[in-house]
Amino acid sequence: MTALAEGEGIAPTHTYALRRAQLETYFDRTAVEAWKRLTSDAPVSGIRATVRAGRDAMRNTLLGWLPADLTGKRVLDAGCGTGALAVEAARRGAHVVAIDVAANLVEIARERIGADVGSGHIDFRVGDMFDPALGRFDHVVGMDSLIHYRADDVVRVLSGLAARTDGSILFTFAPRTLFLMTFLTVGRVVPRGDRSPAIVPVAEQKLRRLIGAEPGFAGWSVGRTHRVAGGFYISQALEVVRA
Ligand SMILES: C[S@@+](CC[C@H](N)C(=O)[O-])C[C@H]1O[C@@H](n2cnc3c(N)ncnc32)[C@H](O)[C@@H]1O
């Protein structure tokens, strides 16, 4: 993993680093085959099919919030997984840095996509999305890559990225709904060896409050939001833009 540049930006917290390490283990080892299948066209169970459909809808929402023409724009796909969003952005002309802590997922993305995509380009990296050495961006997109972190850590990481972003930051969070809370509570009492690190639901109002109070987001404002909820997928997109 790329080391974080000393003394640059905001230091990640202990809780952030701990959760990142758990996610690396989970996505790089435990779940890599399941994730590879889910993100392919291969048949999946009914439950997973609803997740796949929800994820497709969410990706389209996020891509719809980026400019149609991304020629020459620098886009960070933060927690890129197997690279589905990165490839679409690159096809619109973006220079995408696609980074993920899970080396095996990045390898799958590399094999599936390659580096040259239409007029754009993808620079695949293994490491932390927060790494200041990645440079500046016009747009940052984090699809479902921050849903396992505490809300204060999410806002802290995003504000660190905001200092290096000129346009917008698009990310998703797990909305604190009755369905999701019940689902997660039931999930916790069902023993399962390969369980993913827990999702951390957050109320939209709390997220807005934290963003509003974060000095790193001075001069930014919250823009569009859109929730995708269907079957076993529930996630909400939020846009933060330079005012
Ligand atoms: C639910 S998956 C989503 C992947 C991809 N964005 C997509 O929608 O297909 C979350 C991804 O975020 C990655 N991730 C989590 N924390 C990260 C971090 N701090 N830096 C880079 N990647 C991270 C995980 O390894 C995992 O691949």
mmCIF file of C-alpha atoms and ligand atoms in Angstrom, residues 16 20 23-24 27 35 39 55 59 77-82 99-102 105 127-130 143-145 147-149, ligand 1:
data_model
loop_
_atom_site.group_PDB
_atom_site.id
_atom_site.type_symbol
_atom_site.label_atom_id
_atom_site.label_comp_id
_atom_site.label_asym_id
_atom_site.label_seq_id
_atom_site.Cartn_x
_atom_site.Cartn_y
_atom_site.Cartn_z
ATOM 1 C CA TYR A 16 -10.288 5.044 10.220
ATOM 2 C CA ARG A 20 -9.455 0.349 6.478
ATOM 3 C CA LEU A 23 -11.839 -3.752 4.765
ATOM 4 C CA GLU A 24 -8.572 -4.592 3.058
ATOM 5 C CA PHE A 27 -12.275 -7.233 0.064
ATOM 6 C CA TRP A 35 -17.265 -9.551 -5.460
ATOM 7 C CA THR A 39 -19.534 -7.217 -10.618
ATOM 8 C CA ARG A 55 -25.566 -0.840 -7.701
ATOM 9 C CA ARG A 59 -23.442 4.063 -10.532
ATOM 10 C CA ASP A 77 -12.473 6.731 -8.231
ATOM 11 C CA ALA A 78 -12.009 6.358 -4.482
ATOM 12 C CA GLY A 79 -12.359 2.688 -3.545
ATOM 13 C CA CYS A 80 -12.734 1.605 -7.174
ATOM 14 C CA GLY A 81 -13.277 -2.128 -6.589
ATOM 15 C CA THR A 82 -13.345 -3.854 -9.968
ATOM 16 C CA ILE A 99 -7.517 3.338 -6.232
ATOM 17 C CA ASP A 100 -8.475 0.593 -3.823
ATOM 18 C CA VAL A 101 -6.901 -0.974 -0.729
ATOM 19 C CA ALA A 102 -7.758 -4.430 -2.064
ATOM 20 C CA LEU A 105 -9.806 -6.249 -6.866
ATOM 21 C CA GLY A 127 -3.609 2.096 -1.625
ATOM 22 C CA ASP A 128 -5.608 4.516 0.459
ATOM 23 C CA MET A 129 -7.957 6.959 -1.262
ATOM 24 C CA PHE A 130 -6.832 9.539 1.307
ATOM 25 C CA MET A 143 -19.359 4.711 -4.477
ATOM 26 C CA ASP A 144 -20.139 2.594 -1.403
ATOM 27 C CA SER A 145 -16.510 2.791 -0.331
ATOM 28 C CA ILE A 147 -20.256 3.054 4.121
ATOM 29 C CA HIS A 148 -18.248 1.020 6.638
ATOM 30 C CA TYR A 149 -16.614 4.034 8.320
HETATM 31 C C1 LIG B 1 -18.474 -1.907 -1.517
HETATM 32 S S1 LIG B 1 -16.978 -1.844 -2.402
HETATM 33 C C2 LIG B 1 -17.400 -0.741 -3.730
HETATM 34 C C3 LIG B 1 -16.399 -0.780 -4.864
HETATM 35 C C4 LIG B 1 -16.709 0.156 -6.030
HETATM 36 N N1 LIG B 1 -16.728 1.547 -5.634
HETATM 37 C C5 LIG B 1 -18.009 -0.223 -6.663
HETATM 38 O O1 LIG B 1 -19.020 0.448 -6.389
HETATM 39 O O2 LIG B 1 -18.041 -1.229 -7.393
HETATM 40 C C6 LIG B 1 -15.998 -0.813 -1.354
HETATM 41 C C7 LIG B 1 -14.552 -0.731 -1.816
HETATM 42 O O3 LIG B 1 -13.891 0.316 -1.109
HETATM 43 C C8 LIG B 1 -12.567 -0.082 -0.850
HETATM 44 N N2 LIG B 1 -12.037 0.757 0.237
HETATM 45 C C9 LIG B 1 -12.501 0.879 1.494
HETATM 46 N N3 LIG B 1 -11.786 1.761 2.183
HETATM 47 C C10 LIG B 1 -10.839 2.250 1.340
HETATM 48 C C11 LIG B 1 -9.804 3.213 1.481
HETATM 49 N N4 LIG B 1 -9.610 3.840 2.617
HETATM 50 N N5 LIG B 1 -9.028 3.481 0.409
HETATM 51 C C12 LIG B 1 -9.210 2.809 -0.771
HETATM 52 N N6 LIG B 1 -10.180 1.875 -0.941
HETATM 53 C C13 LIG B 1 -10.998 1.607 0.086
HETATM 54 C C14 LIG B 1 -12.731 -1.559 -0.515
HETATM 55 O O4 LIG B 1 -11.516 -2.280 -0.610
HETATM 56 C C15 LIG B 1 -13.757 -2.001 -1.546
HETATM 57 O O5 LIG B 1 -13.197 -2.457 -2.731
#
